[in-house]
Coordinates of C-alpha atoms and ligand atoms in Angstrom, one line a residue:
X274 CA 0.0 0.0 0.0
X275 CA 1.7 3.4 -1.1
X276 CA 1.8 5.7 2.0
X277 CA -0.4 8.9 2.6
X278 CA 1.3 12.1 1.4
X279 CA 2.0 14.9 3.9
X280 CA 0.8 18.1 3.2
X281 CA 2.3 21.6 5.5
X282 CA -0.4 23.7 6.6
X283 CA 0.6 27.2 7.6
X284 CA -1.9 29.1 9.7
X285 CA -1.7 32.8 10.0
X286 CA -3.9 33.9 12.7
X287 CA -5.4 32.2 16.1
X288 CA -8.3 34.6 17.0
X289 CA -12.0 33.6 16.7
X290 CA -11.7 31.9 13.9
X291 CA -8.5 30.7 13.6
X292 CA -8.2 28.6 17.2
X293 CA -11.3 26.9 15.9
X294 CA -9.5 26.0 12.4
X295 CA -6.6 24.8 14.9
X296 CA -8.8 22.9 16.9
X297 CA -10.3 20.9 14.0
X298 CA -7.3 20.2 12.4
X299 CA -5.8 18.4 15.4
X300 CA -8.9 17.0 16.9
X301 CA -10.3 15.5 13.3
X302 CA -6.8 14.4 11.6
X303 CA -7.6 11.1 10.6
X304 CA -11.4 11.9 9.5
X305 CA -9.6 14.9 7.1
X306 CA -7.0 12.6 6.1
X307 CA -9.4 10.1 4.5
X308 CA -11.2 13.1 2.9
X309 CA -8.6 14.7 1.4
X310 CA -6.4 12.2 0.4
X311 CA -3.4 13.6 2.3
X312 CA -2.5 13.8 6.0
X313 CA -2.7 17.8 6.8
X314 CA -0.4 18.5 8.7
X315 CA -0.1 21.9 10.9
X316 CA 3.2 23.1 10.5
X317 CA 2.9 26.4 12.5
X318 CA 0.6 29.1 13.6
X319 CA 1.7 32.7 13.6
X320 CA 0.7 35.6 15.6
X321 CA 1.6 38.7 17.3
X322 CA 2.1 37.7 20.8
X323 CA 2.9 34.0 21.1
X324 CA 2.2 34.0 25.1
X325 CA -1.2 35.8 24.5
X326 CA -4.8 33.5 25.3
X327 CA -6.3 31.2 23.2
X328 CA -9.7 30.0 23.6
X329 CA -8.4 26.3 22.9
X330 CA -5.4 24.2 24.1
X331 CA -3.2 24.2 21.4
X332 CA 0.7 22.6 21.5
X333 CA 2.9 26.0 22.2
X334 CA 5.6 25.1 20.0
X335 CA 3.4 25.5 16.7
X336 CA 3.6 29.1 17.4
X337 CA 5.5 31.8 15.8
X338 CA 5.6 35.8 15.3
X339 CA 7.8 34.9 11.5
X340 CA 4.7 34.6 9.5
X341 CA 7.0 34.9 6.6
X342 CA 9.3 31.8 7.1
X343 CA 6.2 29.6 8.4
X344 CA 4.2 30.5 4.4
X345 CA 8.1 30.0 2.2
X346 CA 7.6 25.9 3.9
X347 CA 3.9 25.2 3.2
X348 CA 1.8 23.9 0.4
X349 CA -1.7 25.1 1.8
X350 CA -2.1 28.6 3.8
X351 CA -5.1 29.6 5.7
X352 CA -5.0 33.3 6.3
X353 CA -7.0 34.4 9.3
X354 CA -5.1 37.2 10.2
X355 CA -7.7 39.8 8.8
X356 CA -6.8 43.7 8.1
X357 CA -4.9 44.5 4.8
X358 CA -1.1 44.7 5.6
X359 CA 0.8 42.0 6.4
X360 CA -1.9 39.4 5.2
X361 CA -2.0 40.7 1.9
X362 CA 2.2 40.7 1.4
X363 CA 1.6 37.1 2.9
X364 CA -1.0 35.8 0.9
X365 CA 1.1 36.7 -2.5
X366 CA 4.1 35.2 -1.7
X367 CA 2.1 32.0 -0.1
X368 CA 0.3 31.9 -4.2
X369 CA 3.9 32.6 -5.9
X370 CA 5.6 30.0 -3.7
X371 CA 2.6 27.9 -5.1
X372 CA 0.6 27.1 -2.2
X373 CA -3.1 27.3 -1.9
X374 CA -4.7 29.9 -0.1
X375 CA -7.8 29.8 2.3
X376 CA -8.9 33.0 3.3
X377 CA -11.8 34.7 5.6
X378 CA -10.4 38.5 4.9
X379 CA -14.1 39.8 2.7
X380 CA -11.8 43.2 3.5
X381 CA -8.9 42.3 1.5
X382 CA -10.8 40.7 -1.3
X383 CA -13.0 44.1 -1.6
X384 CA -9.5 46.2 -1.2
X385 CA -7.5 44.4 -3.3
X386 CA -9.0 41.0 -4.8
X387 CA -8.3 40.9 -8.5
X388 CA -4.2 41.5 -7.3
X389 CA -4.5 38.4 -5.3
X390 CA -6.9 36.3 -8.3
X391 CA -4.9 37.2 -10.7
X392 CA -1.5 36.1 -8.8
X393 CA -3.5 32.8 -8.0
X394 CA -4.5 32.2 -12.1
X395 CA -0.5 32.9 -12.9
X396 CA 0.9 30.6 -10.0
X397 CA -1.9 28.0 -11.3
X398 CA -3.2 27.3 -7.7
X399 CA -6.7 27.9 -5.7
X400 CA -7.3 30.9 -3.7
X401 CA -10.6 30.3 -1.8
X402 CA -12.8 32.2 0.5
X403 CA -16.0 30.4 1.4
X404 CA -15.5 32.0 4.9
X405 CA -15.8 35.6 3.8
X406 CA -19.4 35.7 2.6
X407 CA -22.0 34.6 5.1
X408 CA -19.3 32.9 7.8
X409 CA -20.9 28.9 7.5
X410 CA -23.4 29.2 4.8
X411 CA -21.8 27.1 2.5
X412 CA -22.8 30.2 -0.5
X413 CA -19.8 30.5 -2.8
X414 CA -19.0 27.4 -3.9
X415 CA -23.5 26.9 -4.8
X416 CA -22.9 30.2 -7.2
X417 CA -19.6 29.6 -8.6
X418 CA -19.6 25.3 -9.0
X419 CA -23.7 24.0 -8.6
X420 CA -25.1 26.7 -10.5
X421 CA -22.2 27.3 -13.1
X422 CA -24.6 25.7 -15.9
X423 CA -27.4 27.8 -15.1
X424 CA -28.0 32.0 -15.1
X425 CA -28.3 33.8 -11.8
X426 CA -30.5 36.7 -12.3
X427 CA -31.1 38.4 -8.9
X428 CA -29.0 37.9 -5.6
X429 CA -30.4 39.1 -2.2
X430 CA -28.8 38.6 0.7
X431 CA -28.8 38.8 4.5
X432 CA -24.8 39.3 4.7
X433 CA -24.5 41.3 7.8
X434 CA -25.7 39.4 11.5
X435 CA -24.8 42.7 13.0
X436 CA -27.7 44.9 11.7
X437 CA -30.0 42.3 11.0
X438 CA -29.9 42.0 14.8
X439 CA -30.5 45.4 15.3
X440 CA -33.1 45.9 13.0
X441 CA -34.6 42.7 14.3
X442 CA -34.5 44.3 17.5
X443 CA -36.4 47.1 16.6
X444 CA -38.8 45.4 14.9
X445 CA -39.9 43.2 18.0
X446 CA -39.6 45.6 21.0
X447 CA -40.5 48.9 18.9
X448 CA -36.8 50.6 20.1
X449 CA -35.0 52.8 18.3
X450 CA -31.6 52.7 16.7
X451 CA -29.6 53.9 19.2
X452 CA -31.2 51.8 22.0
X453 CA -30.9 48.5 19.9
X454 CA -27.3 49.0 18.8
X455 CA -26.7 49.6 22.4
X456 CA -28.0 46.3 23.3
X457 CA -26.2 44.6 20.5
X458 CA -23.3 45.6 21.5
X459 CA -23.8 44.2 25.0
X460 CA -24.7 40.8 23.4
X461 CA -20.9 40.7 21.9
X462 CA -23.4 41.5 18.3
X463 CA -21.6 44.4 17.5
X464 CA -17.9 46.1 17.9
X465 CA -16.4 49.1 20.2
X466 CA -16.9 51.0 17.1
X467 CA -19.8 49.5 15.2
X468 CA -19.5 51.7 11.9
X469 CA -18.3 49.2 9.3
X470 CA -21.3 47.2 10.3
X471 CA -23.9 50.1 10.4
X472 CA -23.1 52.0 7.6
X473 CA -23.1 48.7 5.5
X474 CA -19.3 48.5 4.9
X475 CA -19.0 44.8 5.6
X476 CA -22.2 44.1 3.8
X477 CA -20.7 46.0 0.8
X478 CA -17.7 44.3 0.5
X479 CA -19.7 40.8 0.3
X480 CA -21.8 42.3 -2.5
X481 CA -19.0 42.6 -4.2
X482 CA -17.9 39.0 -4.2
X483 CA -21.6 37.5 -4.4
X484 CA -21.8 40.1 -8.1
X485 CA -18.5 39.0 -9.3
X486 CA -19.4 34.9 -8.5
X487 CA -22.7 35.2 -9.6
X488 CA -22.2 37.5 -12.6
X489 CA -18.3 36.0 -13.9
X490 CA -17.2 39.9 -13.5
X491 CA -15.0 41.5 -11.4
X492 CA -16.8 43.8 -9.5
X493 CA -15.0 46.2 -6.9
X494 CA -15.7 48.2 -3.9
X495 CA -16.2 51.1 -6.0
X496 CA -18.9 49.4 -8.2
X497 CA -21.6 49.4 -4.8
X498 CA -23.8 51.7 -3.6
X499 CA -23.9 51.4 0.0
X500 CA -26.7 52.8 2.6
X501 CA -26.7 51.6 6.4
X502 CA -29.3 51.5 8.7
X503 CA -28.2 54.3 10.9
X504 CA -30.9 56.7 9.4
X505 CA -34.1 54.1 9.7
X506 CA -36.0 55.0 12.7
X507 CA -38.2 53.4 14.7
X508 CA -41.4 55.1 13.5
X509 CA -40.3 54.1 9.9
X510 CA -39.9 50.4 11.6
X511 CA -43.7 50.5 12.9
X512 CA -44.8 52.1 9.9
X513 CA -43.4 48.9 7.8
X514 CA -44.9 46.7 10.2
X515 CA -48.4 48.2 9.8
X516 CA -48.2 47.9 6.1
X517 CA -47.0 44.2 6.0
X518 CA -43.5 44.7 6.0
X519 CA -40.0 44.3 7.5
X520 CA -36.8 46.4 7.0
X521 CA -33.9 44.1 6.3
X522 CA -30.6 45.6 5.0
X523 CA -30.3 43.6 2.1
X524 CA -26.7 43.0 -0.2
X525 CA -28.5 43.3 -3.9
X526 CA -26.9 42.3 -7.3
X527 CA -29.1 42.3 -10.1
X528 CA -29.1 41.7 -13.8
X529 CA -30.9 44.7 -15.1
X530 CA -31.4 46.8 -18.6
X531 CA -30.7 50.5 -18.1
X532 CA -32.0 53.1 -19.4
X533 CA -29.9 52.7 -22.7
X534 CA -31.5 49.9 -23.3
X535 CA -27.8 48.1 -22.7
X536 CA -27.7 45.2 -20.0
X537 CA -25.8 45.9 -16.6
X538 CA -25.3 44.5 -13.0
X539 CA -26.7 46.7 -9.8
X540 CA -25.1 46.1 -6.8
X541 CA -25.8 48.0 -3.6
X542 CA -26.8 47.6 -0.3
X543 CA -29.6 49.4 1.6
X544 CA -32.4 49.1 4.0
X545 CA -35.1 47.3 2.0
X546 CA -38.9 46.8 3.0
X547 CA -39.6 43.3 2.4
X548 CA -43.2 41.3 2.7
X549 CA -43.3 39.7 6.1
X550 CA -44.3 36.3 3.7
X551 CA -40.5 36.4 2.0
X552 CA -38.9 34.1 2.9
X553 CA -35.9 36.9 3.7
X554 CA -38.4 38.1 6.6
X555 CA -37.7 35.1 8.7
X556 CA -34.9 35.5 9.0
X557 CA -34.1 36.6 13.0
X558 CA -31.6 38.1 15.3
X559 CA -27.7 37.8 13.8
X560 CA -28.8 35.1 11.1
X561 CA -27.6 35.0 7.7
X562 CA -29.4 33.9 4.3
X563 CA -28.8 34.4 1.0
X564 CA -31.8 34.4 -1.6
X565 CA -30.9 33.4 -5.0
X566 CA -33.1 33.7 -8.2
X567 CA -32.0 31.6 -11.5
X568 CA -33.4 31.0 -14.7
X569 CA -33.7 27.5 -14.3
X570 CA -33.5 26.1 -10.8
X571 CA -36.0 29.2 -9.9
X572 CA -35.5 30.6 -6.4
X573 CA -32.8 29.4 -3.5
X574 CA -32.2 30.2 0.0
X575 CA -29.3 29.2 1.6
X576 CA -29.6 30.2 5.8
X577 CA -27.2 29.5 9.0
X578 CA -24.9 31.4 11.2
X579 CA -23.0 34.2 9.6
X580 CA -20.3 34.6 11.7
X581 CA -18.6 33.4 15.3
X582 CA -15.4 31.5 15.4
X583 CA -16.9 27.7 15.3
X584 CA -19.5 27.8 12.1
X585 CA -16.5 30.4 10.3
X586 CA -14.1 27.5 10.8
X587 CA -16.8 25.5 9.3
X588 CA -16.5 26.9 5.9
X589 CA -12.5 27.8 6.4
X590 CA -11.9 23.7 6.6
X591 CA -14.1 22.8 4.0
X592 CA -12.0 25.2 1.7
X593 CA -9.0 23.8 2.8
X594 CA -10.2 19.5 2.0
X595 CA -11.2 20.8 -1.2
X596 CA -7.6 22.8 -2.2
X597 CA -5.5 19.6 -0.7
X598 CA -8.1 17.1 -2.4
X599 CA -7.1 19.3 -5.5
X600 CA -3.4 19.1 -4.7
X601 CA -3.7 15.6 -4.4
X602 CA -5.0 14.6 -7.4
X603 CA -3.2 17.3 -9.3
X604 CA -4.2 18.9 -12.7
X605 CA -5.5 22.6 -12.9
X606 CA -6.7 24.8 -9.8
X607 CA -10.1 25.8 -9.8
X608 CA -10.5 29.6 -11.0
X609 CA -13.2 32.5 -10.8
X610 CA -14.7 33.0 -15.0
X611 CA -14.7 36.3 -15.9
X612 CA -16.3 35.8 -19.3
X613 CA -19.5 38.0 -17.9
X614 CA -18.2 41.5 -19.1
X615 CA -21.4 43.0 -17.6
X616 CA -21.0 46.5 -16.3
X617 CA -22.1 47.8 -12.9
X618 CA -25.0 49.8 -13.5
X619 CA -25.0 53.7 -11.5
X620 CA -27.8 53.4 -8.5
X621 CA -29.9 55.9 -10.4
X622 CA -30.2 53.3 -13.0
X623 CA -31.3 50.7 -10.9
X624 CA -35.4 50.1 -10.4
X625 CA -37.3 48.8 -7.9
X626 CA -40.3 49.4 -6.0
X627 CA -40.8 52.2 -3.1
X628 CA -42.6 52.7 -0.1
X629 CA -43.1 56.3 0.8
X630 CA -44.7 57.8 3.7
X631 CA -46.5 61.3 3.2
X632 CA -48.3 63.5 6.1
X633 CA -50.9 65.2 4.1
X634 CA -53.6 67.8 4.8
X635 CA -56.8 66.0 5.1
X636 CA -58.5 67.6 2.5
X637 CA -61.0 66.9 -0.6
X638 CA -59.0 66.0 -3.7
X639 CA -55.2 65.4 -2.2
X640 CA -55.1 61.9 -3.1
X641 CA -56.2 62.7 -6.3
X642 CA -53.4 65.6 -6.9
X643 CA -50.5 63.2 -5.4
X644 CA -51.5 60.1 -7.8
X645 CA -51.6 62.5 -10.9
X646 CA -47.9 63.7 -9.7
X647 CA -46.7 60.4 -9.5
X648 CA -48.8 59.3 -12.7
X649 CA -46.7 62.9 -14.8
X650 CA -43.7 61.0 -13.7
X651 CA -43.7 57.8 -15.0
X652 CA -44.1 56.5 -11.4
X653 CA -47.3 54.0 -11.3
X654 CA -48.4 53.3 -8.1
X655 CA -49.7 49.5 -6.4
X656 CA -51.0 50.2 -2.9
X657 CA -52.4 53.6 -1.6
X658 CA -53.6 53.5 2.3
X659 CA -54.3 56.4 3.9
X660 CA -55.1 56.8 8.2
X661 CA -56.8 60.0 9.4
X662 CA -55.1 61.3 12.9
X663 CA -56.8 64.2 14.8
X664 CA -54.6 66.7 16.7
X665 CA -56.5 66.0 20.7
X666 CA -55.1 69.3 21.3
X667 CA -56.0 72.0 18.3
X668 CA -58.6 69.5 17.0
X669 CA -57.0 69.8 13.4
X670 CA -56.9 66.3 11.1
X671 CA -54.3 65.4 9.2
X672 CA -53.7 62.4 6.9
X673 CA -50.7 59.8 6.6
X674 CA -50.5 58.0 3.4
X675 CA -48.7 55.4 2.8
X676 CA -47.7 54.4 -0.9
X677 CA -45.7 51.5 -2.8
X678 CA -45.3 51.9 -6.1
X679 CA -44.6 49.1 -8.9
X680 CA -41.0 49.2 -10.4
X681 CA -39.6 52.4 -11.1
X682 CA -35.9 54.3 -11.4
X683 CA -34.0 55.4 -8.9
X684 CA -34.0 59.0 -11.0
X685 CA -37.8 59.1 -11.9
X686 CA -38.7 58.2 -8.1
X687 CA -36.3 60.7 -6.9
X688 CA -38.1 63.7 -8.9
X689 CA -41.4 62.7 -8.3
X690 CA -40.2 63.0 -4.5
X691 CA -39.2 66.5 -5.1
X692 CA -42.2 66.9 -7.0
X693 CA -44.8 65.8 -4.3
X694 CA -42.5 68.5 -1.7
X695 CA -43.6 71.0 -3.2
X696 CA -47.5 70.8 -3.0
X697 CA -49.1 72.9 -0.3
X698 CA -51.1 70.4 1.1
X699 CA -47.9 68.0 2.0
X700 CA -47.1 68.5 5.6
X701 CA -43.7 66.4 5.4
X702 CA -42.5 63.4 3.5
X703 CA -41.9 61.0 6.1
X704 CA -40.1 58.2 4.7
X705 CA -38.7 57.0 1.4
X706 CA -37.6 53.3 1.6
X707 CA -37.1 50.7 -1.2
X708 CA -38.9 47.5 -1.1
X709 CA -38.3 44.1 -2.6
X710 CA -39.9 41.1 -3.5
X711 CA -43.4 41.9 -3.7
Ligands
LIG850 P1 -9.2 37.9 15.5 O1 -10.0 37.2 16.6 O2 -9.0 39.4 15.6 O3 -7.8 37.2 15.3 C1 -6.8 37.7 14.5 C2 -5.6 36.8 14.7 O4 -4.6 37.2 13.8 C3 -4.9 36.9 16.1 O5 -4.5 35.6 16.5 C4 -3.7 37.8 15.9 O6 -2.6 37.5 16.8 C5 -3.4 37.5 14.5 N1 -2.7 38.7 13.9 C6 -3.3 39.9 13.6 N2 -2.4 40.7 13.0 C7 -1.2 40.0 12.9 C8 0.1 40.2 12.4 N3 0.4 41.4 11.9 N4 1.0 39.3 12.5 C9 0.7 38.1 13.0 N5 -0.5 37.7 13.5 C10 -1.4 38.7 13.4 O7 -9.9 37.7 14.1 P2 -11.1 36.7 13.7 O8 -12.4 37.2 14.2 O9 -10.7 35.3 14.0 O10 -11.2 36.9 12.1 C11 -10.2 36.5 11.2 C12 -10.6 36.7 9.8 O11 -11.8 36.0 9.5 C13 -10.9 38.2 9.4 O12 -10.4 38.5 8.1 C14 -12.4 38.3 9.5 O13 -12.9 39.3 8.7 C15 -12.7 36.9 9.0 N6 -14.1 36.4 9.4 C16 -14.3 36.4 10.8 C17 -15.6 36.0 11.2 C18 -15.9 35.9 12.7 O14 -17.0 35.5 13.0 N7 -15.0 36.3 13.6 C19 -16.6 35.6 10.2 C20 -16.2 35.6 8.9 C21 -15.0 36.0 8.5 P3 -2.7 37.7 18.4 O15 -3.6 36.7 18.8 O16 -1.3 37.5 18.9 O17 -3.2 39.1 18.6

């Protein structure tokens, strides 16, 4: 019987994520052996301090603070370092020593990913980075390998567990913002300085990669239009809820034809008002889910835990038996297409439907004058509800309406907003939110 090949594993990071990788690679060598076809064997783990705590018992002679020696010696390298400098520097010279990469840094690959793909096409090995979209949903490898013979049309996802908490949060117990982030970040939910989960960084970033899987074009950081959720109140929270909806901040990338009549790819991220029946809706607290809509298998949700150091290590380790398996058996690494050539469209290109809140002046013939604004814009409209409130104190009644329109541009909704400001009997316009799936 011909012996087991060997293969070094370098590990570059022993946080949250990467103890756990540890972890399973000692506790689960024989079981990964027979998968992979080769004993993996971890050669070293670098970090800053070498003495500092780690949430698992791990041998203290694997460690190291000479990342750089510990990548020249392996043959697969899991980079769970994070931040852009030294794990970028690292990665490359880990691809042009031709070693496989595993990676969880979304950051990096937003920053700086077609450097590091294209280094991994030239060196002829795999780069992968389940781990960076969606932590354990098991997302990247569906788009780019099970649904390579089909054509993804729409992507929505649930990408941040952050502000899906909060949101969720507000949703259930009516608080605002500031008081659910607050309790978020007591839960351990969300950092010190919350603002690249907020303001939709981190879900940008993950757009990115979803478009450029799902679309075989490299889209960048640049390419997204990005919204947070710092702005959405709680009255816009119970005004959703009355009308049958839930906010979600949602990654979107979406085949659409612009208004040249020429095909493009919008990807953004914003608060979205979604039908309490979507499937998206359900999902709670800091849960991920990615919804998927293809021509032929129809729609897809894939749901789990988006983040924490266990289910990451999840989808870090099932990189890693694929790139060895792939080692193993030799012949070409697995690389992204890029045969899409699809352009990213502007956000004022993209369409979709709107809810917009309006206080009105209750008065004969308002309903009437808004519909025929919206109607002069191009801007049809699906549901009109209006609720009469009467002031206890001056005993004047005003009227909240509450619209959603069909499918429009981001430009013709814009100006019909403007539009609608300026008639006398609109008290204020008091929200404009996008909505999805209905
Ligand atoms: P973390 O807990 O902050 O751990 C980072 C580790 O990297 C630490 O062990 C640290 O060493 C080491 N390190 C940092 N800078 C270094 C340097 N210059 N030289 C050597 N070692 C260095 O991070 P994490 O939460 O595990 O996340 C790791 C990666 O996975 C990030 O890219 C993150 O975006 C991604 N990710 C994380 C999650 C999650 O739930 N945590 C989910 C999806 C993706 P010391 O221990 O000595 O400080």
């Amino acid at each position: 019987m011909t012996e087991m090949r060997t293969l070094k594993v370098a590990l570059l990071g022993c946080g949250n994520v990467g103890a756990q990788v540890a972890r399973i690679l000692l506790e689960d060598a024989d079981a990964l052996a027979a998968r992979a076809g080769a004993r993996l064997q971890l050669s070293g783990i670098a970090v800053r301090n070498v003495n500092g705590h780690r949430d698992v018992e791990l041998p203290q002679e694997l460690f190291t603070t000479d990342a750089g020696t510990l990548v020249k010696d392996a043959d697969l390298v899991i980079e769970l370092m994070g931040g852009i400098e030294p794990a970028r520097t690292l990665i490359l010279s880990a691809l042009q020593n031709g070693a496989c990469v595993v990676t969880g840094n979304k950051a990096l690959l937003a920053q700086d990913g077609p450097t590091l793909y294209e280094e991994a096409d030239k060196a002829g090995v795999q780069l992968s980075y389940e781990a960076a979209v969606a932590g354990a949903i098991p997302i990247l490898r569906p788009i780019r390998d099970s649904l390579s013979g089909d054509r993804i049309t729409r992507v929505l996802g649930i990408v941040n567990g952050t502000t899906n908490f909060i949101l969720d949060q507000m949703d259930s117990t009516g608080a605002q913002f500031a008081d659910a982030l607050a309790e978020a970040q007591r839960l351990g939910y969300a950092e010190a300085d919350p603002t690249a989960d907020v303001e939709g960084h981190d879900a940008a970033a993950k757009a990115a990669i979803l478009a450029s899987l799902s679309f075989h074009t490299r889209f960048a950081l640049e390419n997204v239009h990005c919204e947070g959720i710092s702005a959405v109140t709680a009255s816009d929270i119970a005004a959703a809820k009355d009308a049958g909806f839930v906010i979600k901040l949602l990654a979107i990338a979406e085949k659409l034809t612009g208004a040249d009549g020429k095909e493009g790819v919008s990807v953004r991220v914003h608060p979205t008002l979604l039908p309490r029946e979507h499937p998206l809706a359900a999902v709670r607290g800091a849960f991920n889910a990615v919804f998927i809509e293809a021509e032929n298998a129809g729609e897809l949700m894939f749901y789990g835990q988006g983040a924490g150091g266990t289910p990451t290590a999840s989808a870090v380790m099932g990189d890693l038996v694929s790139a060895a398996r792939r080692l193993v058996l030799g012949g070409p690494q697995r690389t992204e297409t890029t045969t899409g050539h699809v352009p990213a469209l502007p956000i004022e290109a993209a369409t979709t439907s709107y809810y917009i809140g309006l206080d009105v002046a209750d008065q004969p013939g308002v309903l009437a004058r808004i519909a025929q604004l919206f109607a002069e814009h191009g801007v049809s409209i699906e549901i009109m509800r209006q609720t009469i409130h009467r002031d206890a104190e001056s005993n004047v009644e005003s009227a909240e309406l509450r619209i959603v329109t069909h499918r429009a541009s981001e430009a013709a909704l814009a100006a019909t907003v403007e539009a609608v400001k300026g008639l006398d009997v609109i008290n204020s316009v008091t929200s404009v939110l996008r909505v999805e799936g209905v």
